[in-house]
Amino acid sequence: ILQAQNMPHGLPGKVSLVGFSLGGGMSLAWGTQLPDLVTGAVVWYPLTSILHDVPGFVSRLKTPVLMFAGESDTYKSCCLIETARALASAANQSGQPLELVTYPNTEHDFVVGGAHYNSQSYSDAFNRTAVRLKQYFAE
C-alpha cells in the first residue's frame, strides 16, 4: 500500500481494497487489520479456508467488509458458502462491520471472463462494489 501511494500516479490517504478469490482472502485476512491505511474491503468469493478461528478472526476486524459469495462455490474447498455464512453470523453477533451478499446458483469466479460467469450475480456485485467504494472514499 505504501509503495503504491508513493508512485507517480498514487494518491495520498487511505485506500480501499477489492480482491477476488486468493486476493480477496489476502485483503480479508490482512487488509482488514490496517485501519490507518485501509478504509474497507470488498471481497469477491474470497479464500476463507485459511481462517480456522472464525469468531476470533471476526473479533479482530478493524475495517468494514463487503463480501460476495456464490452459494454453489466448491472450488478447491477454498471459498465455501458455509464459511462465508459463519463469518457473517459471527460478525452479526459481535457487532462487527461485515456484510455478506450471497448468490444462489452461482459458482466461483462468476465475473466477466471467469470460468463460471453469471451475468446476474456479477452485475449485482459490481453495482454494490461501486456503491460501497463511494462510501469508503467519502469517509
PDB file of C-alpha atoms in Angstrom:
ATOM      1  CA  ILE A   1       0.000   0.000   0.000  1.00  0.00           C
ATOM      2  CA  LEU A   2       2.753   2.430   0.937  1.00  0.00           C
ATOM      3  CA  GLN A   3       4.647   1.694  -2.261  1.00  0.00           C
ATOM      4  CA  ALA A   4       1.522   2.260  -4.356  1.00  0.00           C
ATOM      5  CA  GLN A   5       0.789   5.555  -2.604  1.00  0.00           C
ATOM      6  CA  ASN A   6       4.301   6.773  -3.376  1.00  0.00           C
ATOM      7  CA  MET A   7       4.139   6.010  -7.102  1.00  0.00           C
ATOM      8  CA  PRO A   8       3.771   8.945  -9.515  1.00  0.00           C
ATOM      9  CA  HIS A   9       0.051   8.240 -10.022  1.00  0.00           C
ATOM     10  CA  GLY A  10      -0.572   7.385  -6.355  1.00  0.00           C
ATOM     11  CA  LEU A  11      -2.898   9.429  -4.219  1.00  0.00           C
ATOM     12  CA  PRO A  12      -2.395  10.329  -0.560  1.00  0.00           C
ATOM     13  CA  GLY A  13      -4.658   8.953   2.120  1.00  0.00           C
ATOM     14  CA  LYS A  14      -6.242   5.641   2.899  1.00  0.00           C
ATOM     15  CA  VAL A  15      -7.031   3.009   0.284  1.00  0.00           C
ATOM     16  CA  SER A  16      -9.965   0.682  -0.225  1.00  0.00           C
ATOM     17  CA  LEU A  17      -9.224  -2.905  -1.135  1.00  0.00           C
ATOM     18  CA  VAL A  18     -11.003  -5.024  -3.723  1.00  0.00           C
ATOM     19  CA  GLY A  19      -9.917  -8.632  -4.019  1.00  0.00           C
ATOM     20  CA  PHE A  20     -11.040 -11.781  -5.796  1.00  0.00           C
ATOM     21  CA  SER A  21     -10.521 -15.361  -4.575  1.00  0.00           C
ATOM     22  CA  LEU A  22      -6.921 -15.546  -3.250  1.00  0.00           C
ATOM     23  CA  GLY A  23      -6.621 -11.754  -3.423  1.00  0.00           C
ATOM     24  CA  GLY A  24      -9.923 -11.461  -1.608  1.00  0.00           C
ATOM     25  CA  GLY A  25      -8.630 -13.750   1.104  1.00  0.00           C
ATOM     26  CA  MET A  26      -5.468 -11.686   1.497  1.00  0.00           C
ATOM     27  CA  SER A  27      -7.485  -8.454   1.618  1.00  0.00           C
ATOM     28  CA  LEU A  28      -9.799 -10.013   4.181  1.00  0.00           C
ATOM     29  CA  ALA A  29      -7.111 -11.592   6.358  1.00  0.00           C
ATOM     30  CA  TRP A  30      -4.556  -8.782   6.372  1.00  0.00           C
ATOM     31  CA  GLY A  31      -6.052  -5.643   4.861  1.00  0.00           C
ATOM     32  CA  THR A  32      -8.810  -5.511   7.446  1.00  0.00           C
ATOM     33  CA  GLN A  33      -6.147  -5.261  10.161  1.00  0.00           C
ATOM     34  CA  LEU A  34      -4.757  -1.946   8.850  1.00  0.00           C
ATOM     35  CA  PRO A  35      -7.211   0.823   9.821  1.00  0.00           C
ATOM     36  CA  ASP A  36      -4.541   3.517   9.486  1.00  0.00           C
ATOM     37  CA  LEU A  37      -4.115   2.631   5.804  1.00  0.00           C
ATOM     38  CA  VAL A  38      -7.372   0.965   4.712  1.00  0.00           C
ATOM     39  CA  THR A  39     -10.918   2.347   4.743  1.00  0.00           C
ATOM     40  CA  GLY A  40     -12.537  -1.002   3.968  1.00  0.00           C
ATOM     41  CA  ALA A  41     -12.539  -4.086   1.786  1.00  0.00           C
ATOM     42  CA  VAL A  42     -14.803  -5.543  -0.873  1.00  0.00           C
ATOM     43  CA  VAL A  43     -14.035  -9.224  -1.348  1.00  0.00           C
ATOM     44  CA  TRP A  44     -15.439 -11.413  -4.107  1.00  0.00           C
ATOM     45  CA  TYR A  45     -15.606 -15.170  -3.377  1.00  0.00           C
ATOM     46  CA  PRO A  46     -12.591 -14.818  -1.066  1.00  0.00           C
ATOM     47  CA  LEU A  47     -10.312 -17.579   0.116  1.00  0.00           C
ATOM     48  CA  THR A  48     -11.612 -18.338   3.602  1.00  0.00           C
ATOM     49  CA  SER A  49     -10.221 -21.811   4.255  1.00  0.00           C
ATOM     50  CA  ILE A  50      -7.225 -20.169   5.973  1.00  0.00           C
ATOM     51  CA  LEU A  51      -9.469 -18.799   8.740  1.00  0.00           C
ATOM     52  CA  HIS A  52      -9.562 -21.524  11.372  1.00  0.00           C
ATOM     53  CA  ASP A  53     -10.958 -19.449  14.276  1.00  0.00           C
ATOM     54  CA  VAL A  54     -13.853 -17.590  12.682  1.00  0.00           C
ATOM     55  CA  PRO A  55     -15.140 -15.837  15.846  1.00  0.00           C
ATOM     56  CA  GLY A  56     -11.585 -14.875  16.825  1.00  0.00           C
ATOM     57  CA  PHE A  57     -10.833 -13.522  13.365  1.00  0.00           C
ATOM     58  CA  VAL A  58     -14.060 -11.527  13.217  1.00  0.00           C
ATOM     59  CA  SER A  59     -13.410 -10.040  16.660  1.00  0.00           C
ATOM     60  CA  ARG A  60     -10.182  -8.534  15.295  1.00  0.00           C
ATOM     61  CA  LEU A  61     -11.710  -6.803  12.245  1.00  0.00           C
ATOM     62  CA  LYS A  62     -10.655  -3.180  12.131  1.00  0.00           C
ATOM     63  CA  THR A  63     -12.242  -2.112   8.834  1.00  0.00           C
ATOM     64  CA  PRO A  64     -15.632  -2.727   7.223  1.00  0.00           C
ATOM     65  CA  VAL A  65     -16.018  -5.630   4.799  1.00  0.00           C
ATOM     66  CA  LEU A  66     -18.456  -6.335   1.985  1.00  0.00           C
ATOM     67  CA  MET A  67     -18.232  -9.970   0.895  1.00  0.00           C
ATOM     68  CA  PHE A  68     -19.790 -11.684  -2.122  1.00  0.00           C
ATOM     69  CA  ALA A  69     -20.142 -15.459  -2.227  1.00  0.00           C
ATOM     70  CA  GLY A  70     -21.652 -17.919  -4.651  1.00  0.00           C
ATOM     71  CA  GLU A  71     -23.889 -20.423  -2.934  1.00  0.00           C
ATOM     72  CA  SER A  72     -22.623 -23.169  -5.293  1.00  0.00           C
ATOM     73  CA  ASP A  73     -18.915 -22.349  -4.880  1.00  0.00           C
ATOM     74  CA  THR A  74     -16.931 -25.509  -4.151  1.00  0.00           C
ATOM     75  CA  TYR A  75     -13.680 -24.505  -5.890  1.00  0.00           C
ATOM     76  CA  LYS A  76     -10.898 -26.427  -4.137  1.00  0.00           C
ATOM     77  CA  SER A  77     -12.911 -26.027  -0.909  1.00  0.00           C
ATOM     78  CA  CYS A  78     -11.255 -22.618  -0.538  1.00  0.00           C
ATOM     79  CA  CYS A  79     -14.295 -20.405  -0.527  1.00  0.00           C
ATOM     80  CA  LEU A  80     -17.225 -22.392   0.789  1.00  0.00           C
ATOM     81  CA  ILE A  81     -20.558 -20.721   1.450  1.00  0.00           C
ATOM     82  CA  GLU A  82     -20.682 -22.295   4.918  1.00  0.00           C
ATOM     83  CA  THR A  83     -17.543 -20.406   5.939  1.00  0.00           C
ATOM     84  CA  ALA A  84     -18.836 -17.158   4.470  1.00  0.00           C
ATOM     85  CA  ARG A  85     -22.062 -17.574   6.411  1.00  0.00           C
ATOM     86  CA  ALA A  86     -20.151 -18.403   9.595  1.00  0.00           C
ATOM     87  CA  LEU A  87     -18.152 -15.172   9.173  1.00  0.00           C
ATOM     88  CA  ALA A  88     -21.322 -13.142   8.660  1.00  0.00           C
ATOM     89  CA  SER A  89     -23.006 -14.771  11.642  1.00  0.00           C
ATOM     90  CA  ALA A  90     -20.015 -14.148  13.919  1.00  0.00           C
ATOM     91  CA  ALA A  91     -19.845 -10.538  12.712  1.00  0.00           C
ATOM     92  CA  ASN A  92     -23.538 -10.036  13.340  1.00  0.00           C
ATOM     93  CA  GLN A  93     -23.288 -11.496  16.853  1.00  0.00           C
ATOM     94  CA  SER A  94     -20.296  -9.335  17.754  1.00  0.00           C
ATOM     95  CA  GLY A  95     -21.428  -6.149  16.002  1.00  0.00           C
ATOM     96  CA  GLN A  96     -18.544  -6.165  13.539  1.00  0.00           C
ATOM     97  CA  PRO A  97     -18.945  -4.470  10.128  1.00  0.00           C
ATOM     98  CA  LEU A  98     -19.022  -7.463   7.773  1.00  0.00           C
ATOM     99  CA  GLU A  99     -21.846  -7.710   5.259  1.00  0.00           C
ATOM    100  CA  LEU A 100     -22.332 -10.889   3.236  1.00  0.00           C
ATOM    101  CA  VAL A 101     -24.237 -10.988  -0.047  1.00  0.00           C
ATOM    102  CA  THR A 102     -24.813 -14.480  -1.429  1.00  0.00           C
ATOM    103  CA  TYR A 103     -25.873 -15.538  -4.884  1.00  0.00           C
ATOM    104  CA  PRO A 104     -27.907 -18.715  -5.497  1.00  0.00           C
ATOM    105  CA  ASN A 105     -26.857 -20.967  -8.376  1.00  0.00           C
ATOM    106  CA  THR A 106     -23.540 -19.141  -8.550  1.00  0.00           C
ATOM    107  CA  GLU A 107     -20.118 -20.750  -8.535  1.00  0.00           C
ATOM    108  CA  HIS A 108     -16.577 -19.472  -8.004  1.00  0.00           C
ATOM    109  CA  ASP A 109     -15.155 -16.952 -10.492  1.00  0.00           C
ATOM    110  CA  PHE A 110     -18.543 -15.594 -11.581  1.00  0.00           C
ATOM    111  CA  VAL A 111     -17.056 -12.444 -13.135  1.00  0.00           C
ATOM    112  CA  VAL A 112     -16.868 -11.436 -16.798  1.00  0.00           C
ATOM    113  CA  GLY A 113     -14.314 -13.728 -18.421  1.00  0.00           C
ATOM    114  CA  GLY A 114     -14.438 -16.077 -15.442  1.00  0.00           C
ATOM    115  CA  ALA A 115     -14.846 -19.822 -15.707  1.00  0.00           C
ATOM    116  CA  HIS A 116     -18.355 -19.590 -14.217  1.00  0.00           C
ATOM    117  CA  TYR A 117     -19.554 -16.193 -15.393  1.00  0.00           C
ATOM    118  CA  ASN A 118     -23.028 -15.394 -14.059  1.00  0.00           C
ATOM    119  CA  SER A 119     -24.309 -12.146 -15.538  1.00  0.00           C
ATOM    120  CA  GLN A 120     -26.968 -11.509 -12.902  1.00  0.00           C
ATOM    121  CA  SER A 121     -24.684 -12.170  -9.925  1.00  0.00           C
ATOM    122  CA  TYR A 122     -21.808 -10.264 -11.496  1.00  0.00           C
ATOM    123  CA  SER A 123     -23.937  -7.224 -12.316  1.00  0.00           C
ATOM    124  CA  ASP A 124     -25.353  -7.038  -8.806  1.00  0.00           C
ATOM    125  CA  ALA A 125     -21.943  -7.468  -7.144  1.00  0.00           C
ATOM    126  CA  PHE A 126     -20.343  -4.921  -9.477  1.00  0.00           C
ATOM    127  CA  ASN A 127     -23.016  -2.323  -8.687  1.00  0.00           C
ATOM    128  CA  ARG A 128     -22.746  -2.992  -4.949  1.00  0.00           C
ATOM    129  CA  THR A 129     -18.956  -2.663  -5.198  1.00  0.00           C
ATOM    130  CA  ALA A 130     -19.270   0.763  -6.820  1.00  0.00           C
ATOM    131  CA  VAL A 131     -21.690   1.962  -4.131  1.00  0.00           C
ATOM    132  CA  ARG A 132     -19.515   0.660  -1.307  1.00  0.00           C
ATOM    133  CA  LEU A 133     -16.317   2.185  -2.710  1.00  0.00           C
ATOM    134  CA  LYS A 134     -18.039   5.561  -2.896  1.00  0.00           C
ATOM    135  CA  GLN A 135     -18.990   5.166   0.769  1.00  0.00           C
ATOM    136  CA  TYR A 136     -15.461   4.182   1.759  1.00  0.00           C
ATOM    137  CA  PHE A 137     -13.932   7.139  -0.048  1.00  0.00           C
ATOM    138  CA  ALA A 138     -16.452   9.552   1.489  1.00  0.00           C
ATOM    139  CA  GLU A 139     -15.291   8.591   4.986  1.00  0.00           C
TER     140      GLU A 139
END
